Amino acid sequence: MRKILVLGGTGLLGKPVAARLKSDGFEVRLFARDPAKAQKVFGDSYEIAPGDVTNHGQVEAAMRGCNGVHISIGGEFDRLSAETVAELAPSTGVEYITYVSGSTVCPQNGWFPMIAQKLEAEKAIRECGVGYTIFCPTWPMEQLPRFVRDGRAAIIGEQPAPLHWFACEDFGRMVSNAYQRENSNRQRLFIHGPEAIPMKEALERYIRVFHPEIKSVTVMPVWLAKSMGVLTRNPMLKFFAELMNYFNKTGELGDGSETNRLLGAPEITLETWLESRQTNTE
Ligand SMILES: NC(=O)c1ccc[n+]([C@@H]2O[C@H](COP(=O)([O-])OP(=O)(O)OC[C@H]3O[C@@H](n4cnc5c(N)ncnc54)[C@H](OP(=O)(O)O)[C@@H]3O)[C@@H](O)[C@H]2O)c1
């Protein structure tokens, strides 16, 4: 594997993968619908292929000359991006696909639209005939700052399940190792960080360091968040309430031990992540 195309490289989970592949010596081509944004995030040393995943021809042109494709798109085009790459891989010479799914993706959870998309995306990749690794990450620590807004730290629903928070930096290393070690072909691998901590507790630890002025984490009932989304005609809030309701019910699935054996275990704990983030922002 020499050259990897990254779809979604400007995203939360795509960025550390693109950066780690590059620092590990791969040639990285970023597929970006906003090339100026990609250049701002990554600088000049990355090749950028302008394009949108809804444009078949642009995806095909970007895939030509690449040995691997990493898909980290999500959202409404999650399934489309995986199906397009899977369809084009044999004819463009791509030998390997890595795809970011999720820890709760399983047929029993297919009632939730996001999961139904991911199940179809995984199927397309499994059946396309080239090598692949499907990553099923739980929650990244980098999500914690997103729960703080307007001087409040809030979660929707009790979210009682302990979650194995992982740092995006560890995820980038693990994906890069999959390309280097070539030991995880045709595998579906869970990404779990070193410790299991319920969401409220993880957020409390985050605000203690970064927002000491906020004294506690608010737990907003799901019904209230949904009603506010409807009443304020805020589709984002409504969607987010549905999403958190889903995670409230499902928690986290899987076990990271096989991944850790193959690709090296995540090392960054919540404590070390908070410390390094504090140092970097001082
Ligand atoms: N974040 C999590 O907590 C988490 C946990 C488990 C699994 N996952 C999965 O990981 C994957 C990535 O999630 P994320 O949180 O990193 O997402 P994200 O931050 O929203 O990033 C999405 C990326 O996709 C790009 N993109 C979206 N639509 C596109 C289009 N039409 N054409 C080209 N590029 C497009 C975005 O580009 P722009 O910069 O132009 O917007 C961005 O780079 C998803 O499949 C998600 O389900 C995420």
Short mmCIF file of C-alpha atoms and ligand atoms in Angstrom, two decimals:
data_model
loop_
_atom_site.label_atom_id
_atom_site.label_comp_id
_atom_site.label_asym_id
_atom_site.label_seq_id
_atom_site.Cartn_x
_atom_site.Cartn_y
_atom_site.Cartn_z
CA MET A 1 0.00 0.00 0.00
CA ARG A 2 1.47 3.33 -0.98
CA LYS A 3 -1.21 5.82 -1.79
CA ILE A 4 -4.43 6.20 0.20
CA LEU A 5 -7.45 8.29 -0.73
CA VAL A 6 -9.23 9.67 2.34
CA LEU A 7 -12.93 10.56 2.07
CA GLY A 8 -14.00 12.81 4.96
CA GLY A 9 -10.46 13.87 5.90
CA THR A 10 -11.61 17.21 7.31
CA GLY A 11 -13.99 15.46 9.74
CA LEU A 12 -13.53 14.60 13.41
CA LEU A 13 -12.46 10.99 12.82
CA GLY A 14 -11.05 11.48 9.31
CA LYS A 15 -8.47 14.11 10.17
CA PRO A 16 -6.35 12.05 12.59
CA VAL A 17 -6.36 9.17 10.11
CA ALA A 18 -5.15 11.33 7.20
CA ALA A 19 -2.50 12.94 9.42
CA ARG A 20 -1.23 9.63 10.79
CA LEU A 21 -1.10 7.95 7.37
CA LYS A 22 0.96 10.88 6.12
CA SER A 23 3.36 10.87 9.08
CA ASP A 24 3.75 7.09 8.70
CA GLY A 25 5.01 7.62 5.14
CA PHE A 26 1.94 7.00 2.97
CA GLU A 27 1.03 9.31 0.14
CA VAL A 28 -2.34 10.76 1.10
CA ARG A 29 -4.89 12.17 -1.35
CA LEU A 30 -7.73 14.05 0.33
CA PHE A 31 -11.13 13.99 -1.35
CA ALA A 32 -12.71 17.30 -0.38
CA ARG A 33 -15.84 19.12 -1.42
CA ASP A 34 -14.25 22.29 -0.04
CA PRO A 35 -10.58 22.19 -1.12
CA ALA A 36 -9.83 25.56 0.54
CA LYS A 37 -11.03 24.16 3.89
CA ALA A 38 -8.93 21.02 3.40
CA GLN A 39 -5.87 23.10 2.60
CA LYS A 40 -6.45 25.25 5.67
CA VAL A 41 -6.70 22.14 7.88
CA PHE A 42 -3.77 20.22 6.38
CA GLY A 43 -1.46 22.76 4.69
CA ASP A 44 0.22 22.35 1.31
CA SER A 45 1.87 18.97 1.66
CA TYR A 46 -1.26 16.91 0.91
CA GLU A 47 -2.65 16.24 -2.53
CA ILE A 48 -6.27 17.39 -2.69
CA ALA A 49 -8.82 15.92 -5.10
CA PRO A 50 -11.79 18.28 -5.24
CA GLY A 51 -15.11 16.51 -5.30
CA ASP A 52 -18.40 15.56 -3.72
CA VAL A 53 -19.30 11.93 -2.94
CA THR A 54 -22.60 12.42 -4.77
CA ASN A 55 -20.61 12.88 -7.99
CA HIS A 56 -19.70 9.42 -9.29
CA GLY A 57 -17.17 10.73 -11.83
CA GLN A 58 -15.30 12.79 -9.24
CA VAL A 59 -15.03 9.80 -6.89
CA GLU A 60 -13.81 7.61 -9.75
CA ALA A 61 -11.16 10.14 -10.85
CA ALA A 62 -9.96 10.52 -7.25
CA MET A 63 -9.71 6.73 -6.75
CA ARG A 64 -7.53 6.18 -9.84
CA GLY A 65 -3.90 5.70 -8.84
CA CYS A 66 -4.72 4.94 -5.20
CA ASN A 67 -4.10 1.57 -3.54
CA GLY A 68 -6.45 2.14 -0.62
CA VAL A 69 -9.53 4.22 0.21
CA HIS A 70 -10.50 5.26 3.74
CA ILE A 71 -14.20 6.23 4.05
CA SER A 72 -15.15 8.52 6.96
CA ILE A 73 -18.19 10.40 5.68
CA GLY A 74 -21.25 9.59 7.81
CA GLY A 75 -24.47 11.59 7.63
CA GLU A 76 -26.88 11.40 4.73
CA PHE A 77 -24.26 10.19 2.23
CA ASP A 78 -22.71 7.46 4.37
CA ARG A 79 -24.23 4.57 2.43
CA LEU A 80 -23.80 6.24 -0.97
CA SER A 81 -20.11 6.91 -0.39
CA ALA A 82 -19.44 3.29 0.61
CA GLU A 83 -21.49 1.87 -2.27
CA THR A 84 -19.77 4.12 -4.82
CA VAL A 85 -16.28 3.22 -3.61
CA ALA A 86 -17.18 -0.48 -3.44
CA GLU A 87 -18.57 -0.43 -6.99
CA LEU A 88 -15.55 1.40 -8.42
CA ALA A 89 -12.77 -0.34 -6.48
CA PRO A 90 -12.16 -3.32 -8.83
CA SER A 91 -12.05 -1.21 -12.01
CA THR A 92 -9.90 1.60 -10.57
CA GLY A 93 -7.23 -0.72 -9.18
CA VAL A 94 -8.01 -0.01 -5.52
CA GLU A 95 -6.94 -3.04 -3.46
CA TYR A 96 -8.17 -2.15 0.01
CA ILE A 97 -11.00 -0.22 1.66
CA THR A 98 -11.25 0.90 5.26
CA TYR A 99 -14.66 2.09 6.40
CA VAL A 100 -15.77 3.80 9.62
CA SER A 101 -18.95 2.19 10.90
CA GLY A 102 -19.99 2.35 14.57
CA SER A 103 -19.92 0.23 17.73
CA THR A 104 -23.71 -0.24 17.90
CA VAL A 105 -24.16 -1.24 14.23
CA CYS A 106 -25.92 -4.62 14.12
CA PRO A 107 -29.11 -5.95 12.48
CA GLN A 108 -31.11 -5.65 15.76
CA ASN A 109 -30.48 -1.89 15.71
CA GLY A 110 -31.41 -1.54 12.02
CA TRP A 111 -34.70 0.15 13.06
CA PHE A 112 -32.65 3.35 13.48
CA PRO A 113 -32.06 4.99 10.05
CA MET A 114 -28.37 5.79 10.63
CA ILE A 115 -27.69 2.15 11.48
CA ALA A 116 -29.69 0.88 8.48
CA GLN A 117 -27.43 3.01 6.23
CA LYS A 118 -24.31 1.64 7.85
CA LEU A 119 -25.48 -1.98 7.52
CA GLU A 120 -25.95 -1.44 3.77
CA ALA A 121 -22.60 0.33 3.50
CA GLU A 122 -20.82 -2.57 5.24
CA LYS A 123 -22.56 -5.08 2.97
CA ALA A 124 -21.43 -3.25 -0.19
CA ILE A 125 -17.84 -3.24 1.02
CA ARG A 126 -17.87 -6.88 2.11
CA GLU A 127 -19.20 -8.00 -1.26
CA CYS A 128 -17.11 -5.88 -3.64
CA GLY A 129 -14.23 -8.33 -3.91
CA VAL A 130 -11.31 -6.21 -2.65
CA GLY A 131 -9.70 -6.34 0.79
CA TYR A 132 -11.28 -4.37 3.61
CA THR A 133 -11.32 -3.55 7.30
CA ILE A 134 -14.48 -2.20 8.89
CA PHE A 135 -13.88 -0.14 12.03
CA CYS A 136 -16.61 0.07 14.65
CA PRO A 137 -15.65 2.90 17.01
CA THR A 138 -17.47 3.85 20.17
CA TRP A 139 -17.32 7.49 21.39
CA PRO A 140 -14.19 9.62 20.81
CA MET A 141 -13.07 11.88 23.69
CA GLU A 142 -13.06 14.73 21.16
CA GLN A 143 -16.88 14.71 21.32
CA LEU A 144 -16.87 15.96 24.94
CA PRO A 145 -16.33 19.68 24.10
CA ARG A 146 -19.43 19.51 21.87
CA PHE A 147 -21.65 18.96 24.94
CA VAL A 148 -20.72 22.38 26.30
CA ARG A 149 -22.67 25.31 24.90
CA ASP A 150 -23.77 28.75 26.14
CA GLY A 151 -22.20 28.25 29.55
CA ARG A 152 -23.92 24.88 30.12
CA ALA A 153 -22.74 21.29 29.95
CA ALA A 154 -25.69 19.09 29.04
CA ILE A 155 -26.44 15.59 27.87
CA ILE A 156 -29.76 14.30 26.58
CA GLY A 157 -31.01 11.23 28.47
CA GLU A 158 -29.27 9.58 31.41
CA GLN A 159 -26.85 7.70 29.08
CA PRO A 160 -26.17 5.17 31.86
CA ALA A 161 -23.90 2.75 29.93
CA PRO A 162 -20.18 2.92 30.63
CA LEU A 163 -18.43 3.87 27.35
CA HIS A 164 -14.85 3.06 26.36
CA TRP A 165 -13.88 6.58 25.24
CA PHE A 166 -10.95 6.60 22.83
CA ALA A 167 -8.72 9.44 21.61
CA CYS A 168 -8.78 10.22 17.88
CA GLU A 169 -4.99 10.11 17.85
CA ASP A 170 -5.09 6.44 18.87
CA PHE A 171 -7.69 5.76 16.17
CA GLY A 172 -5.46 7.33 13.50
CA ARG A 173 -2.58 5.08 14.55
CA MET A 174 -4.77 1.96 14.48
CA VAL A 175 -6.09 2.65 10.96
CA SER A 176 -2.57 3.34 9.72
CA ASN A 177 -1.41 0.07 11.30
CA ALA A 178 -4.17 -1.77 9.41
CA TYR A 179 -2.61 -0.54 6.14
CA GLN A 180 0.94 -1.30 7.28
CA ARG A 181 0.46 -4.69 8.92
CA GLU A 182 -2.10 -6.03 6.45
CA ASN A 183 -3.28 -8.37 9.23
CA SER A 184 -6.88 -7.30 9.49
CA ASN A 185 -8.25 -8.10 6.05
CA ARG A 186 -11.97 -9.00 6.04
CA GLN A 187 -12.27 -8.08 9.71
CA ARG A 188 -14.85 -6.02 11.53
CA LEU A 189 -13.02 -4.44 14.44
CA PHE A 190 -14.34 -2.58 17.49
CA ILE A 191 -12.45 0.49 18.65
CA HIS A 192 -12.70 0.77 22.42
CA GLY A 193 -10.50 3.00 24.55
CA PRO A 194 -8.76 1.82 27.73
CA GLU A 195 -11.44 2.71 30.34
CA ALA A 196 -15.23 2.52 30.51
CA ILE A 197 -16.79 5.70 31.89
CA PRO A 198 -20.46 6.77 31.76
CA MET A 199 -21.08 9.87 29.64
CA LYS A 200 -22.09 12.13 32.53
CA GLU A 201 -18.97 11.28 34.52
CA ALA A 202 -16.68 11.79 31.49
CA LEU A 203 -18.27 15.19 30.86
CA GLU A 204 -17.96 16.13 34.54
CA ARG A 205 -14.24 15.37 34.35
CA TYR A 206 -13.94 17.43 31.17
CA ILE A 207 -15.66 20.53 32.59
CA ARG A 208 -13.67 20.30 35.84
CA VAL A 209 -10.54 20.97 33.76
CA PHE A 210 -11.81 23.26 30.98
CA HIS A 211 -14.93 24.92 32.40
CA PRO A 212 -14.55 25.12 36.19
CA GLU A 213 -17.21 27.85 36.17
CA ILE A 214 -19.80 25.19 35.23
CA LYS A 215 -20.68 23.39 38.44
CA SER A 216 -22.61 20.39 37.15
CA VAL A 217 -23.77 18.50 34.09
CA THR A 218 -27.45 18.93 33.19
CA VAL A 219 -29.32 15.82 32.15
CA MET A 220 -32.12 16.89 29.81
CA PRO A 221 -34.91 14.30 29.44
CA VAL A 222 -35.23 12.96 25.91
CA TRP A 223 -38.89 14.00 25.68
CA LEU A 224 -37.98 17.59 26.57
CA ALA A 225 -35.20 17.80 23.97
CA LYS A 226 -37.52 16.35 21.32
CA SER A 227 -40.34 18.79 22.23
CA MET A 228 -37.94 21.74 22.13
CA GLY A 229 -36.76 20.63 18.70
CA VAL A 230 -40.34 20.56 17.44
CA LEU A 231 -41.49 23.78 19.14
CA THR A 232 -38.47 25.81 18.06
CA ARG A 233 -38.59 24.24 14.58
CA ASN A 234 -34.97 23.27 15.01
CA PRO A 235 -34.39 20.13 12.90
CA MET A 236 -30.81 19.78 14.20
CA LEU A 237 -32.01 19.63 17.82
CA LYS A 238 -34.75 17.20 16.87
CA PHE A 239 -32.25 14.95 15.08
CA PHE A 240 -29.77 15.19 17.95
CA ALA A 241 -32.51 14.27 20.46
CA GLU A 242 -33.40 11.20 18.36
CA LEU A 243 -29.73 10.25 18.15
CA MET A 244 -29.16 10.56 21.89
CA ASN A 245 -32.38 8.63 22.54
CA TYR A 246 -30.97 5.85 20.37
CA PHE A 247 -27.66 5.80 22.29
CA ASN A 248 -29.52 5.99 25.61
CA LYS A 249 -31.15 2.70 24.67
CA THR A 250 -28.20 0.93 23.04
CA GLY A 251 -25.14 2.15 24.97
CA GLU A 252 -22.13 0.50 23.43
CA LEU A 253 -21.56 -2.91 21.87
CA GLY A 254 -18.57 -5.11 21.17
CA ASP A 255 -15.16 -5.81 22.56
CA GLY A 256 -11.89 -4.22 21.47
CA SER A 257 -9.54 -7.02 22.47
CA GLU A 258 -9.09 -8.57 18.99
CA THR A 259 -8.50 -5.10 17.50
CA ASN A 260 -5.97 -4.35 20.20
CA ARG A 261 -4.12 -7.59 19.50
CA LEU A 262 -3.97 -6.88 15.76
CA LEU A 263 -3.42 -3.14 15.67
CA GLY A 264 -2.06 -2.16 19.10
CA ALA A 265 -4.27 -1.06 21.99
CA PRO A 266 -5.31 2.57 22.50
CA GLU A 267 -3.07 4.05 25.16
CA ILE A 268 -4.57 7.47 25.81
CA THR A 269 -6.80 7.58 28.90
CA LEU A 270 -9.26 10.35 29.64
CA GLU A 271 -6.84 11.72 32.22
CA THR A 272 -3.85 11.83 29.83
CA TRP A 273 -6.06 13.27 27.08
CA LEU A 274 -7.25 16.07 29.36
CA GLU A 275 -3.66 16.78 30.44
CA SER A 276 -2.31 16.94 26.89
CA ARG A 277 -5.21 19.08 25.70
CA GLN A 278 -4.62 21.44 28.58
CA THR A 279 -0.91 21.70 27.72
CA ASN A 280 -1.72 22.32 24.05
CA THR A 281 -4.16 25.12 24.80
CA GLU A 282 -1.93 26.92 27.34
N1 LIG B 1 -17.86 11.27 15.74
C1 LIG B 1 -18.23 10.20 16.43
O1 LIG B 1 -18.51 10.27 17.64
C2 LIG B 1 -18.30 8.87 15.76
C3 LIG B 1 -18.30 7.69 16.52
C4 LIG B 1 -18.38 6.46 15.86
C5 LIG B 1 -18.44 6.42 14.48
N2 LIG B 1 -18.46 7.58 13.76
C6 LIG B 1 -18.53 7.50 12.28
O2 LIG B 1 -17.33 8.05 11.76
C7 LIG B 1 -17.58 8.63 10.48
C8 LIG B 1 -17.03 10.04 10.47
O3 LIG B 1 -17.68 10.78 11.49
P1 LIG B 1 -17.16 12.23 11.91
O4 LIG B 1 -17.72 12.51 13.26
O5 LIG B 1 -15.70 12.35 11.66
O6 LIG B 1 -17.95 13.14 10.84
P2 LIG B 1 -17.76 14.67 10.53
O7 LIG B 1 -16.86 15.33 11.51
O8 LIG B 1 -19.11 15.24 10.32
O9 LIG B 1 -17.00 14.65 9.12
C9 LIG B 1 -17.64 14.24 7.95
C10 LIG B 1 -16.67 14.39 6.79
O10 LIG B 1 -17.35 14.00 5.58
C11 LIG B 1 -17.21 15.04 4.61
N3 LIG B 1 -18.38 15.04 3.76
C12 LIG B 1 -19.69 15.07 4.13
N4 LIG B 1 -20.49 15.06 3.06
C13 LIG B 1 -19.67 15.03 1.98
C14 LIG B 1 -19.90 15.01 0.58
N5 LIG B 1 -21.15 15.05 0.07
N6 LIG B 1 -18.83 14.94 -0.25
C15 LIG B 1 -17.57 14.93 0.24
N7 LIG B 1 -17.29 14.96 1.57
C16 LIG B 1 -18.33 15.01 2.42
C17 LIG B 1 -17.09 16.31 5.44
O11 LIG B 1 -16.52 17.33 4.65
P3 LIG B 1 -16.68 18.90 4.98
O12 LIG B 1 -15.47 19.26 5.79
O13 LIG B 1 -16.71 19.53 3.64
O14 LIG B 1 -17.97 19.08 5.74
C18 LIG B 1 -16.18 15.83 6.57
O15 LIG B 1 -14.85 15.79 6.14
C19 LIG B 1 -19.10 8.56 10.29
O16 LIG B 1 -19.41 7.46 9.48
C20 LIG B 1 -19.63 8.36 11.69
O17 LIG B 1 -20.87 7.69 11.71
C21 LIG B 1 -18.36 8.80 14.36
#
